[in-house]
Coordinates of C-alpha atoms and ligand atoms in Angstrom, one line a residue:
X1 CA 39.7 -36.4 24.9
X2 CA 36.0 -36.5 24.2
X3 CA 34.5 -38.8 21.6
X4 CA 34.3 -37.6 18.1
X5 CA 30.5 -37.1 18.0
X6 CA 30.3 -35.0 21.1
X7 CA 33.3 -32.9 19.9
X8 CA 31.4 -32.3 16.6
X9 CA 28.3 -31.4 18.4
X10 CA 30.1 -29.1 20.8
X11 CA 31.7 -27.3 17.9
X12 CA 28.3 -26.8 16.2
X13 CA 26.7 -25.7 19.4
X14 CA 29.5 -23.2 20.1
X15 CA 29.2 -21.8 16.5
X16 CA 25.5 -21.5 16.7
X17 CA 25.5 -19.8 20.1
X18 CA 28.0 -17.3 18.7
X19 CA 25.8 -16.7 15.6
X20 CA 22.9 -16.0 17.9
X21 CA 24.8 -13.1 19.4
X22 CA 25.4 -11.3 16.1
X23 CA 27.9 -8.5 16.7
X24 CA 28.3 -9.6 20.3
X25 CA 27.0 -8.5 23.7
X26 CA 28.4 -4.9 23.6
X27 CA 26.7 -4.2 20.2
X28 CA 23.5 -5.7 21.4
X29 CA 23.6 -3.3 24.4
X30 CA 24.2 -0.4 22.0
X31 CA 21.3 -1.5 19.9
X32 CA 19.0 -1.6 22.9
X33 CA 20.4 1.8 24.1
X34 CA 19.2 3.1 20.7
X35 CA 15.8 2.0 21.6
X36 CA 15.9 -0.8 19.0
X37 CA 15.4 -4.6 19.2
X38 CA 17.8 -7.0 17.7
X39 CA 17.1 -8.9 14.5
X40 CA 16.3 -12.1 16.4
X41 CA 14.1 -10.3 19.0
X42 CA 12.1 -8.8 16.1
X43 CA 11.7 -12.2 14.4
X44 CA 10.5 -13.7 17.7
X45 CA 7.8 -11.0 17.9
X46 CA 6.8 -11.4 14.3
X47 CA 6.6 -15.2 14.0
X48 CA 4.4 -17.8 15.8
X49 CA 6.3 -19.2 18.7
X50 CA 8.8 -21.9 17.9
X51 CA 8.1 -21.7 14.1
X52 CA 11.3 -20.1 13.0
X53 CA 13.7 -22.2 10.9
X54 CA 17.0 -20.4 10.2
X55 CA 19.2 -20.9 7.2
X56 CA 22.6 -19.4 6.6
X57 CA 23.4 -18.7 10.3
X58 CA 27.1 -19.6 9.9
X59 CA 27.9 -17.7 6.7
X60 CA 30.5 -15.0 7.0
X61 CA 31.8 -12.4 4.5
X62 CA 34.5 -13.1 2.0
X63 CA 36.1 -9.7 1.8
X64 CA 38.8 -9.2 4.4
X65 CA 40.3 -5.9 3.4
X66 CA 40.0 -2.7 5.5
X67 CA 40.3 -4.6 8.8
X68 CA 37.4 -6.9 8.1
X69 CA 39.5 -9.9 8.8
X70 CA 39.3 -9.0 12.5
X71 CA 35.5 -8.6 12.4
X72 CA 34.1 -11.9 11.1
X73 CA 30.6 -12.4 12.5
X74 CA 28.6 -15.6 11.7
X75 CA 25.5 -14.7 9.8
X76 CA 27.1 -11.6 8.2
X77 CA 24.6 -9.1 9.4
X78 CA 21.4 -10.9 8.4
X79 CA 19.2 -13.6 9.8
X80 CA 17.2 -15.5 7.2
X81 CA 14.7 -18.3 7.2
X82 CA 11.1 -19.4 7.3
X83 CA 8.4 -19.3 9.9
X84 CA 4.6 -19.0 10.4
X85 CA 2.3 -16.1 11.1
X86 CA -1.1 -17.1 12.4
X87 CA -0.3 -20.6 11.1
X88 CA 0.5 -19.3 7.6
X89 CA 3.9 -20.0 6.1
X90 CA 6.1 -16.9 5.5
X91 CA 9.8 -16.3 4.4
X92 CA 11.7 -13.7 6.4
X93 CA 15.0 -11.9 6.6
X94 CA 16.1 -9.5 9.3
X95 CA 19.1 -7.3 8.9
X96 CA 21.3 -7.2 12.0
X97 CA 22.6 -3.7 12.8
X98 CA 24.9 -5.1 15.4
X99 CA 27.1 -6.5 12.7
X100 CA 28.8 -3.7 10.7
X101 CA 25.7 -1.6 10.9
X102 CA 23.7 -4.2 9.0
X103 CA 25.6 -3.1 6.0
X104 CA 24.8 -5.0 2.8
X105 CA 27.5 -7.4 1.6
X106 CA 27.8 -10.0 -1.1
X107 CA 27.1 -12.8 1.4
X108 CA 24.2 -10.9 2.9
X109 CA 22.8 -10.7 -0.6
X110 CA 23.3 -14.4 -1.2
X111 CA 21.3 -15.2 1.9
X112 CA 18.5 -12.8 0.9
X113 CA 18.4 -14.2 -2.6
X114 CA 18.2 -17.8 -1.4
X115 CA 15.2 -16.9 0.7
X116 CA 13.6 -14.9 -2.1
X117 CA 14.0 -17.9 -4.5
X118 CA 12.5 -20.3 -2.1
X119 CA 9.6 -18.0 -1.2
X120 CA 8.8 -17.5 -4.9
X121 CA 9.0 -21.2 -5.7
X122 CA 6.9 -22.2 -2.7
X123 CA 4.4 -19.4 -3.2
X124 CA 4.7 -17.8 0.2
X125 CA 4.9 -14.2 1.3
X126 CA 8.2 -12.6 2.1
X127 CA 8.7 -10.1 4.9
X128 CA 11.9 -8.2 5.2
X129 CA 13.0 -6.4 8.4
X130 CA 15.4 -3.6 7.3
X131 CA 18.0 -2.0 9.5
X132 CA 21.1 -1.2 7.4
X133 CA 23.6 1.5 6.6
X134 CA 23.5 0.5 2.9
X135 CA 26.2 -1.0 0.7
X136 CA 29.1 -2.2 2.8
X137 CA 31.7 0.4 1.9
X138 CA 34.6 -2.0 2.4
X139 CA 33.2 -4.4 -0.3
X140 CA 33.1 -1.9 -3.1
X141 CA 31.6 -3.1 -6.3
X142 CA 30.8 -6.5 -4.8
X143 CA 28.1 -5.1 -2.5
X144 CA 26.9 -2.7 -5.3
X145 CA 26.5 -5.6 -7.7
X146 CA 24.8 -7.7 -5.1
X147 CA 22.0 -5.2 -4.8
X148 CA 21.1 -6.0 -8.4
X149 CA 20.7 -9.7 -7.5
X150 CA 18.1 -8.8 -4.8
X151 CA 16.3 -6.2 -7.0
X152 CA 15.8 -8.6 -9.9
X153 CA 14.2 -11.1 -7.4
X154 CA 12.0 -8.4 -5.9
X155 CA 10.7 -7.6 -9.4
X156 CA 10.3 -11.2 -10.4
X157 CA 8.3 -11.9 -7.2
X158 CA 6.2 -8.7 -7.7
X159 CA 2.6 -9.5 -8.0
X160 CA 3.3 -13.2 -7.4
X161 CA 3.9 -13.4 -3.7
X162 CA 3.1 -10.5 -1.3
X163 CA 6.3 -8.7 -0.2
X164 CA 6.2 -6.5 2.9
X165 CA 9.2 -4.4 4.1
X166 CA 9.5 -3.1 7.6
X167 CA 11.9 -0.3 8.2
X168 CA 13.2 -0.5 11.7
X169 CA 16.3 1.6 11.7
X170 CA 18.5 3.3 9.0
X171 CA 17.6 2.3 5.5
X172 CA 20.4 4.0 3.6
X173 CA 21.7 4.3 0.0
X174 CA 21.1 1.2 -2.0
X175 CA 19.1 -0.3 0.9
X176 CA 16.1 1.8 0.0
X177 CA 15.4 0.3 -3.4
X178 CA 14.6 -3.3 -2.3
X179 CA 11.8 -2.0 0.0
X180 CA 10.7 0.4 -2.7
X181 CA 10.2 -2.5 -5.1
X182 CA 8.1 -4.5 -2.6
X183 CA 4.3 -4.2 -2.2
X184 CA 4.2 -2.4 1.2
X185 CA 6.7 -0.4 3.2
X186 CA 6.0 0.0 7.0
X187 CA 8.2 2.4 9.0
X188 CA 8.4 2.0 12.7
X189 CA 9.8 4.2 15.5
X190 CA 12.6 6.6 14.6
X191 CA 13.5 4.7 11.4
X192 CA 14.5 6.6 8.4
X193 CA 15.2 6.1 4.7
X194 CA 17.4 8.2 2.5
X195 CA 19.1 7.6 -0.8
X196 CA 21.9 10.1 -0.3
X197 CA 23.2 10.6 3.2
X198 CA 23.9 13.8 5.2
X199 CA 27.7 13.6 4.6
X200 CA 27.4 13.4 0.8
X201 CA 24.7 16.1 0.7
X202 CA 26.9 18.4 2.8
X203 CA 29.9 17.9 0.5
X204 CA 27.9 18.3 -2.7
X205 CA 25.4 21.0 -1.9
X206 CA 26.6 22.4 1.4
X207 CA 23.2 21.7 2.9
X208 CA 23.2 20.7 6.6
X209 CA 20.6 18.1 7.3
X210 CA 20.1 15.2 9.6
X211 CA 19.3 11.7 8.5
X212 CA 15.9 11.8 10.2
X213 CA 14.9 15.1 8.6
X214 CA 15.8 13.6 5.2
X215 CA 13.3 10.8 5.5
X216 CA 11.6 9.8 8.8
X217 CA 8.2 8.2 8.8
X218 CA 6.5 11.6 8.7
X219 CA 8.2 12.5 5.5
X220 CA 7.7 9.2 3.8
X221 CA 4.1 8.5 4.8
X222 CA 2.8 12.1 4.2
X223 CA 5.0 13.7 1.5
X224 CA 7.1 11.4 -0.5
X225 CA 4.6 8.5 -0.5
X226 CA 7.5 6.0 -0.2
X227 CA 6.0 4.3 2.9
X228 CA 2.5 3.0 3.2
X229 CA 2.1 2.8 6.9
X230 CA 3.9 3.9 10.1
X231 CA 3.9 2.7 13.6
X232 CA 5.1 4.5 16.7
X233 CA 7.2 1.5 17.9
X234 CA 8.8 -1.6 16.5
X235 CA 6.4 -3.8 18.3
X236 CA 3.5 -1.9 16.8
X237 CA 5.1 -2.1 13.4
X238 CA 5.5 -5.8 13.5
X239 CA 1.9 -6.2 14.6
X240 CA 0.8 -4.0 11.7
X241 CA 2.7 -6.3 9.2
X242 CA 0.8 -9.3 10.6
X243 CA -2.5 -7.5 10.3
X244 CA -1.7 -6.5 6.7
X245 CA -0.8 -10.0 5.8
X246 CA -4.2 -11.2 7.1
X247 CA -5.9 -9.4 4.1
X248 CA -3.6 -10.9 1.5
X249 CA -3.3 -14.4 -0.1
X250 CA -0.2 -16.5 0.1
X251 CA 0.3 -15.9 -3.6
X252 CA -1.4 -14.7 -6.8
X253 CA -2.9 -18.2 -7.5
X254 CA -4.8 -18.2 -4.2
X255 CA -7.6 -16.1 -2.7
X256 CA -7.1 -14.2 0.6
X257 CA -8.3 -16.2 3.6
X258 CA -11.9 -15.6 4.8
X259 CA -12.1 -15.0 8.5
X260 CA -15.2 -16.2 10.4
X261 CA -17.7 -13.3 10.0
X262 CA -19.1 -11.9 13.2
X263 CA -21.1 -9.0 11.7
X264 CA -24.5 -10.1 10.2
X265 CA -24.3 -9.8 6.4
X266 CA -27.8 -8.4 6.2
X267 CA -27.3 -5.7 8.8
X268 CA -28.6 -2.3 7.6
X269 CA -27.5 0.8 9.3
X270 CA -30.4 3.3 9.2
X271 CA -28.0 6.2 9.8
X272 CA -26.6 5.7 6.3
X273 CA -29.8 7.1 4.9
X274 CA -29.3 10.5 6.5
X275 CA -25.5 10.6 6.4
X276 CA -25.1 12.7 3.3
X277 CA -25.6 16.4 4.3
X278 CA -28.5 18.3 2.7
X279 CA -26.1 21.0 1.7
X280 CA -24.2 19.4 -1.2
X281 CA -21.1 21.4 -0.4
X282 CA -20.9 20.2 3.2
X283 CA -18.3 17.6 3.8
X284 CA -18.7 14.2 5.5
X285 CA -16.1 11.6 6.3
X286 CA -16.3 8.7 3.8
X287 CA -14.7 6.6 6.5
X288 CA -18.0 6.8 8.5
X289 CA -19.7 5.3 5.5
X290 CA -17.1 2.5 5.3
X291 CA -17.5 1.8 9.0
X292 CA -21.3 1.3 8.6
X293 CA -21.2 -0.7 5.4
X294 CA -18.4 -3.2 6.0
X295 CA -17.7 -5.6 8.8
X296 CA -17.2 -3.8 12.1
X297 CA -13.7 -2.5 12.8
X298 CA -12.2 -4.2 9.8
X299 CA -10.7 -1.3 7.9
X300 CA -7.0 -1.1 7.4
X301 CA -6.3 2.1 5.7
X302 CA -3.3 2.2 3.4
X303 CA -1.3 5.5 3.0
X304 CA -3.7 7.3 5.4
X305 CA -1.4 10.4 5.6
X306 CA -0.7 10.7 1.9
X307 CA -3.2 12.4 -0.4
X308 CA -5.9 12.4 2.2
X309 CA -8.4 13.5 -0.5
X310 CA -8.5 9.8 -1.5
X311 CA -9.0 6.9 0.9
X312 CA -7.8 3.4 0.0
X313 CA -7.4 0.3 2.1
X314 CA -8.4 -3.3 3.0
X315 CA -11.6 -4.0 4.6
X316 CA -13.9 -7.1 5.1
X317 CA -17.4 -8.0 4.0
X318 CA -18.8 -11.2 5.5
X319 CA -15.2 -12.0 6.5
X320 CA -13.9 -11.7 2.9
X321 CA -11.1 -9.3 2.1
X322 CA -12.1 -6.4 -0.1
X323 CA -10.1 -3.4 -1.4
X324 CA -11.9 -0.1 -1.0
X325 CA -11.2 3.0 -3.0
X326 CA -13.0 6.2 -2.2
X327 CA -12.9 9.9 -2.7
X328 CA -12.8 11.8 0.7
X329 CA -15.2 14.7 0.7
X330 CA -13.8 15.8 4.0
X331 CA -10.5 16.8 2.4
X332 CA -10.2 19.1 -0.6
X333 CA -13.8 18.2 -1.4
X334 CA -12.5 14.8 -2.5
X335 CA -11.0 16.3 -5.7
X336 CA -8.5 14.1 -7.6
X337 CA -5.0 15.4 -7.9
X338 CA -1.5 14.0 -8.8
X339 CA -0.8 12.3 -5.5
X340 CA -4.3 10.9 -5.1
X341 CA -4.1 9.4 -8.7
X342 CA -0.8 7.7 -7.8
X343 CA -2.2 6.4 -4.6
X344 CA -5.4 5.0 -6.1
X345 CA -3.8 3.5 -9.2
X346 CA -1.2 1.7 -7.2
X347 CA -3.8 0.3 -4.8
X348 CA -6.0 -0.9 -7.6
X349 CA -3.1 -2.8 -9.2
X350 CA -2.2 -4.3 -5.8
X351 CA -5.7 -5.6 -5.3
X352 CA -5.8 -6.9 -8.9
X353 CA -2.5 -8.8 -8.4
X354 CA -3.8 -10.5 -5.3
X355 CA -7.3 -11.4 -6.3
X356 CA -9.0 -8.9 -4.0
X357 CA -12.3 -7.4 -5.3
X358 CA -12.5 -3.6 -5.5
X359 CA -15.4 -1.5 -4.2
X360 CA -15.2 2.1 -5.2
X361 CA -17.1 4.9 -3.5
X362 CA -17.5 8.0 -5.7
X363 CA -18.0 11.6 -4.4
X364 CA -15.8 13.7 -6.4
X365 CA -16.2 17.2 -8.0
X366 CA -13.5 16.3 -10.6
X367 CA -9.7 16.7 -11.1
X368 CA -8.2 19.6 -9.2
X369 CA -7.8 22.5 -11.6
X370 CA -4.8 24.8 -11.9
X371 CA -1.4 25.2 -13.4
X372 CA 0.4 23.4 -10.6
X373 CA -1.5 20.3 -11.4
X374 CA -1.4 20.6 -15.2
X375 CA 2.3 21.4 -15.2
X376 CA 3.0 18.6 -12.7
X377 CA 1.5 16.1 -15.1
X378 CA -2.0 15.5 -13.8
X379 CA -2.9 14.1 -17.2
X380 CA -0.2 11.5 -16.9
X381 CA -0.9 10.7 -13.3
X382 CA -4.7 10.7 -13.7
X383 CA -4.3 8.3 -16.6
X384 CA -2.8 5.8 -14.2
X385 CA -6.2 5.5 -12.4
X386 CA -8.0 4.8 -15.7
X387 CA -5.3 2.4 -16.8
X388 CA -5.4 0.5 -13.5
X389 CA -9.2 0.1 -13.5
X390 CA -9.3 -0.9 -17.2
X391 CA -6.5 -3.4 -16.9
X392 CA -7.8 -5.1 -13.7
X393 CA -9.8 -8.3 -13.9
X394 CA -10.9 -8.7 -10.3
X395 CA -14.6 -8.1 -9.4
X396 CA -15.3 -4.4 -9.4
X397 CA -18.3 -2.6 -8.0
X398 CA -18.9 1.2 -7.8
X399 CA -21.3 3.3 -5.7
X400 CA -21.9 6.9 -6.5
X401 CA -22.8 8.5 -3.1
X402 CA -22.9 12.2 -4.3
X403 CA -20.9 14.0 -6.9
X404 CA -19.6 12.2 -10.0
X405 CA -18.6 15.1 -12.1
X406 CA -16.8 14.9 -15.5
X407 CA -13.5 13.2 -15.5
X408 CA -14.1 12.0 -12.0
X409 CA -17.2 10.1 -13.1
X410 CA -15.2 8.4 -15.9
X411 CA -12.0 7.7 -14.0
X412 CA -13.6 6.5 -10.8
X413 CA -14.6 3.0 -11.9
X414 CA -17.2 4.0 -14.5
X415 CA -19.3 1.2 -16.0
X416 CA -17.5 1.2 -19.3
X417 CA -14.1 0.6 -17.7
X418 CA -14.9 -3.0 -17.0
X419 CA -16.8 -2.3 -13.8
X420 CA -19.1 -5.2 -13.1
X421 CA -21.9 -3.4 -11.2
X422 CA -22.6 0.3 -10.7
X423 CA -24.8 1.4 -7.8
X424 CA -25.9 4.9 -6.9
X425 CA -27.6 6.5 -3.9
X426 CA -30.5 8.8 -4.5
X427 CA -28.2 11.7 -3.6
X428 CA -26.0 11.0 -6.6
X429 CA -25.2 13.9 -9.0
X430 CA -23.9 12.7 -12.3
X431 CA -23.0 15.5 -14.8
X432 CA -20.2 16.7 -17.1
X433 CA -19.6 19.6 -14.7
X434 CA -21.1 21.6 -11.9
X435 CA -24.2 23.7 -12.5
X436 CA -22.6 27.2 -12.3
X437 CA -19.8 26.6 -14.8
X438 CA -22.1 24.6 -17.1
X439 CA -24.6 27.5 -17.3
X440 CA -21.8 30.0 -17.9
X441 CA -20.5 28.0 -20.9
X442 CA -23.9 27.1 -22.4
X443 CA -25.9 30.3 -21.8
X444 CA -23.5 33.2 -21.7
X445 CA -25.4 35.2 -24.3
X446 CA -28.8 34.2 -22.9
X447 CA -27.9 35.5 -19.4
X448 CA -26.2 38.7 -20.7
X449 CA -29.3 39.6 -22.8
X450 CA -31.8 38.9 -20.1
X451 CA -33.7 41.8 -18.4
X452 CA -32.5 40.5 -15.0
X453 CA -29.2 38.5 -15.8
X454 CA -28.8 37.3 -12.2
X455 CA -32.4 36.0 -12.0
X456 CA -32.0 34.3 -15.4
X457 CA -28.8 32.7 -14.3
X458 CA -30.4 31.4 -11.1
X459 CA -33.3 30.0 -13.2
X460 CA -30.9 28.2 -15.6
X461 CA -28.8 26.8 -12.8
X462 CA -31.9 25.4 -11.1
X463 CA -33.0 23.9 -14.4
X464 CA -29.6 22.2 -14.9
X465 CA -29.6 20.9 -11.3
X466 CA -33.1 19.5 -11.8
X467 CA -32.0 17.6 -14.9
X468 CA -28.7 16.3 -13.9
X469 CA -28.3 16.3 -10.1
X470 CA -29.8 12.9 -9.6
X471 CA -28.9 9.3 -10.6
X472 CA -32.0 8.6 -12.7
X473 CA -30.7 9.8 -16.1
X474 CA -27.6 7.5 -15.6
X475 CA -29.9 4.6 -14.5
X476 CA -32.2 5.3 -17.5
X477 CA -29.3 4.8 -20.0
X478 CA -27.9 1.8 -18.1
X479 CA -24.8 3.5 -16.7
X480 CA -26.0 2.9 -13.2
X481 CA -27.3 -0.6 -12.7
X482 CA -29.4 0.1 -9.6
X483 CA -30.3 3.1 -7.4
X484 CA -30.3 1.8 -3.9
X485 CA -31.1 3.2 -0.4
X486 CA -27.8 3.9 1.3
X487 CA -28.7 1.5 4.2
X488 CA -29.1 -1.4 1.7
X489 CA -25.5 -1.0 0.6
X490 CA -24.1 -3.7 2.8
X491 CA -26.4 -6.6 1.9
X492 CA -26.4 -5.5 -1.8
X493 CA -22.6 -5.5 -1.9
X494 CA -22.3 -8.8 -0.1
X495 CA -24.7 -10.5 -2.6
X496 CA -23.0 -8.9 -5.6
X497 CA -19.5 -10.0 -4.4
X498 CA -20.8 -13.5 -3.8
X499 CA -22.0 -13.7 -7.4
X500 CA -18.7 -12.2 -8.7
X501 CA -16.5 -14.5 -6.7
X502 CA -16.1 -16.8 -9.6
X503 CA -15.6 -14.0 -12.2
X504 CA -13.1 -14.9 -14.9
X505 CA -11.8 -12.2 -17.2
X506 CA -8.7 -12.2 -19.4
X507 CA -6.5 -9.5 -21.0
X508 CA -5.0 -10.0 -24.4
X509 CA -1.6 -11.8 -24.3
X510 CA 1.2 -9.3 -24.3
X511 CA 4.7 -8.9 -22.9
X512 CA 3.4 -6.1 -20.7
X513 CA 1.3 -3.0 -21.1
X514 CA 2.7 0.5 -20.9
X515 CA 1.0 2.0 -17.9
X516 CA 1.6 5.8 -17.7
X517 CA 4.4 6.3 -15.1
Ligands
HXC1 C1 30.1 -0.3 6.3 C2 28.9 0.7 7.9 C3 28.1 1.3 6.9 C4 28.3 1.0 5.6 C5 27.4 1.9 8.9 N1 28.5 1.2 9.1 N2 27.1 2.0 7.6 N3 29.9 -0.1 7.6 N4 29.4 0.2 5.3 N5 27.5 1.4 4.6 C6 29.1 0.8 10.4 C7 29.7 2.1 11.0 O1 31.0 2.3 10.5 C8 29.7 1.6 12.5 O2 30.8 0.8 12.8 C9 28.4 0.8 12.6 O3 28.1 0.4 11.3 C10 27.3 1.6 13.2 O4 27.2 2.8 12.5 P1 27.1 4.2 13.3 O5 27.4 5.2 12.3 O6 27.9 4.2 14.5 O7 25.6 4.2 13.6 P2 24.6 5.5 13.6 O8 25.1 6.7 14.3 O9 23.3 4.9 14.1 O10 24.4 5.9 12.1 C11 23.9 4.9 11.2 C12 24.0 5.5 9.7 C13 25.5 5.9 9.4 C14 23.1 6.7 9.5 C15 23.5 4.4 8.8 O11 26.3 4.8 9.8 C16 25.7 6.2 8.0 O12 25.4 7.3 7.6 N6 26.3 5.2 7.3 C17 26.5 5.4 5.8 C18 25.2 5.4 5.1 C19 25.4 5.6 3.6 O13 25.7 6.6 3.1 N7 25.1 4.5 2.9 C20 25.2 4.5 1.5 C21 26.2 3.6 1.0 S1 26.3 3.8 -0.8 P3 31.7 1.0 14.0 O14 32.6 -0.3 14.0 O15 32.5 2.2 13.8 O16 30.8 1.0 15.2 C22 25.1 2.8 -1.3 C23 24.9 2.9 -2.8 C24 24.3 1.7 -3.4 O17 24.4 2.1 -0.7 C25 23.4 2.1 -4.6 C26 22.7 1.0 -5.3 C27 21.5 1.4 -6.1

């Protein structure tokens, strides 16, 4: 008989080594055969080496009906704890598909909630690795109710600590709503998200559809807008989460970390001065502008495949994190529509929550006209952009590079909406509408009665363009603070942001506003 202490230690070690195996060797092999890593392998890739501290490894489920008494796995389908990413503290959970398909149980919820509570109280980001078949069917209402416990914590932590969700396998049924309540959703590999599965769809509507077709990364990054980023593999997805985190603060009371700048802050790219095409209707890629203005190779575009007529993302200037919002003249002439409005508004609010200054580049002919947009609620959606800019209190700077027409001028960070500084390039055109429609509205009779109506219209259009298609009227009335050479944009922005770094602005006390939804 061994001594008491070594028996105790042996028991603990045996229990721990069983917990590390999750659903066991066979299930791990199946997971690998699906091309997927296990929860622990994922955490090892995500976290700094040796930094993971696990909690709840020995918890098992309480429900023992439907044969669950024969399948009690320590950890209950989830690995939870704390670790570090590039030396910064993070809280993590990783669902373990090898245990009952990572299905969500009451105990799984208790483990997630504990980590959520500790993350919120400690002010550190929470990263969730999702791989789950949804509510554990055998647990009935217990697992359904448990989702509510997680959701309420997602919402309480929203805007306080960054929450990032990685989707690394199925994310089915109730499992979708916790990621949807977090700040960022990254889908990797062949992962998929659906609310109602193929079996239910078949029995209710008769439609035959696969899980992947319902909601793979293609669908959710380009069409539904549920996911913000996608990566071809799990390894790339985990790397993307780490990169994303580098732009964010630990919590809403801190600023994002500044990295050592390598790009000289006074660098001026001469090419910027000739980047805007002479023909005003010719497109250019706003991302070329961003690449020349900001620190080299520092752009992390968010939702790159959704509403490509708008570009949003994190970038750096002199090593500081900046949120950039821009129209994209290379797609739909940069017109604003429903999806672009949602994308821009959400991003502004994200930056505002996490003390990240916003720089807006404007080249937009206006809101996209048409019944599709009007009936789809472009008024309601477009109002979200205005609401978000007006509500936000972080430093805000705008730069009109070319068109700022009508509603687009107002909505895209106009001076009156608490924008701190408004710059324009000499190529800026700031007007209520384009020259042709303006002349048609204002001079219908004049043109009709002219001896040569076509020539008269051309003359009036030229006159309108002469008056409005420049930034100087706006500068004259103070709507533009400074007209600058495009190449000066980088040093100008850096100096302006330096001044604004200590900006303090408050909103009136209220329970919460009613942002258009
Ligand atoms: C219990 C589950 C489960 C679940 C999967 N499993 N989902 N067990 N509850 N929700 C089990 C399977 O029975 C199987 O166990 C193991 O996990 C692996 O699953 P497979 O089906 O073999 O894997 P795969 O072929 O990869 O398919 C994965 C899947 C599929 C697409 C997730 O399992 C599936 O469709 N599951 C149901 C998804 C679903 O409809 N969830 C919604 C629940 S309702 P064995 O032992 O046989 O290998 C819900 C509503 C909450 O969540 C709403 C709150 C707002």
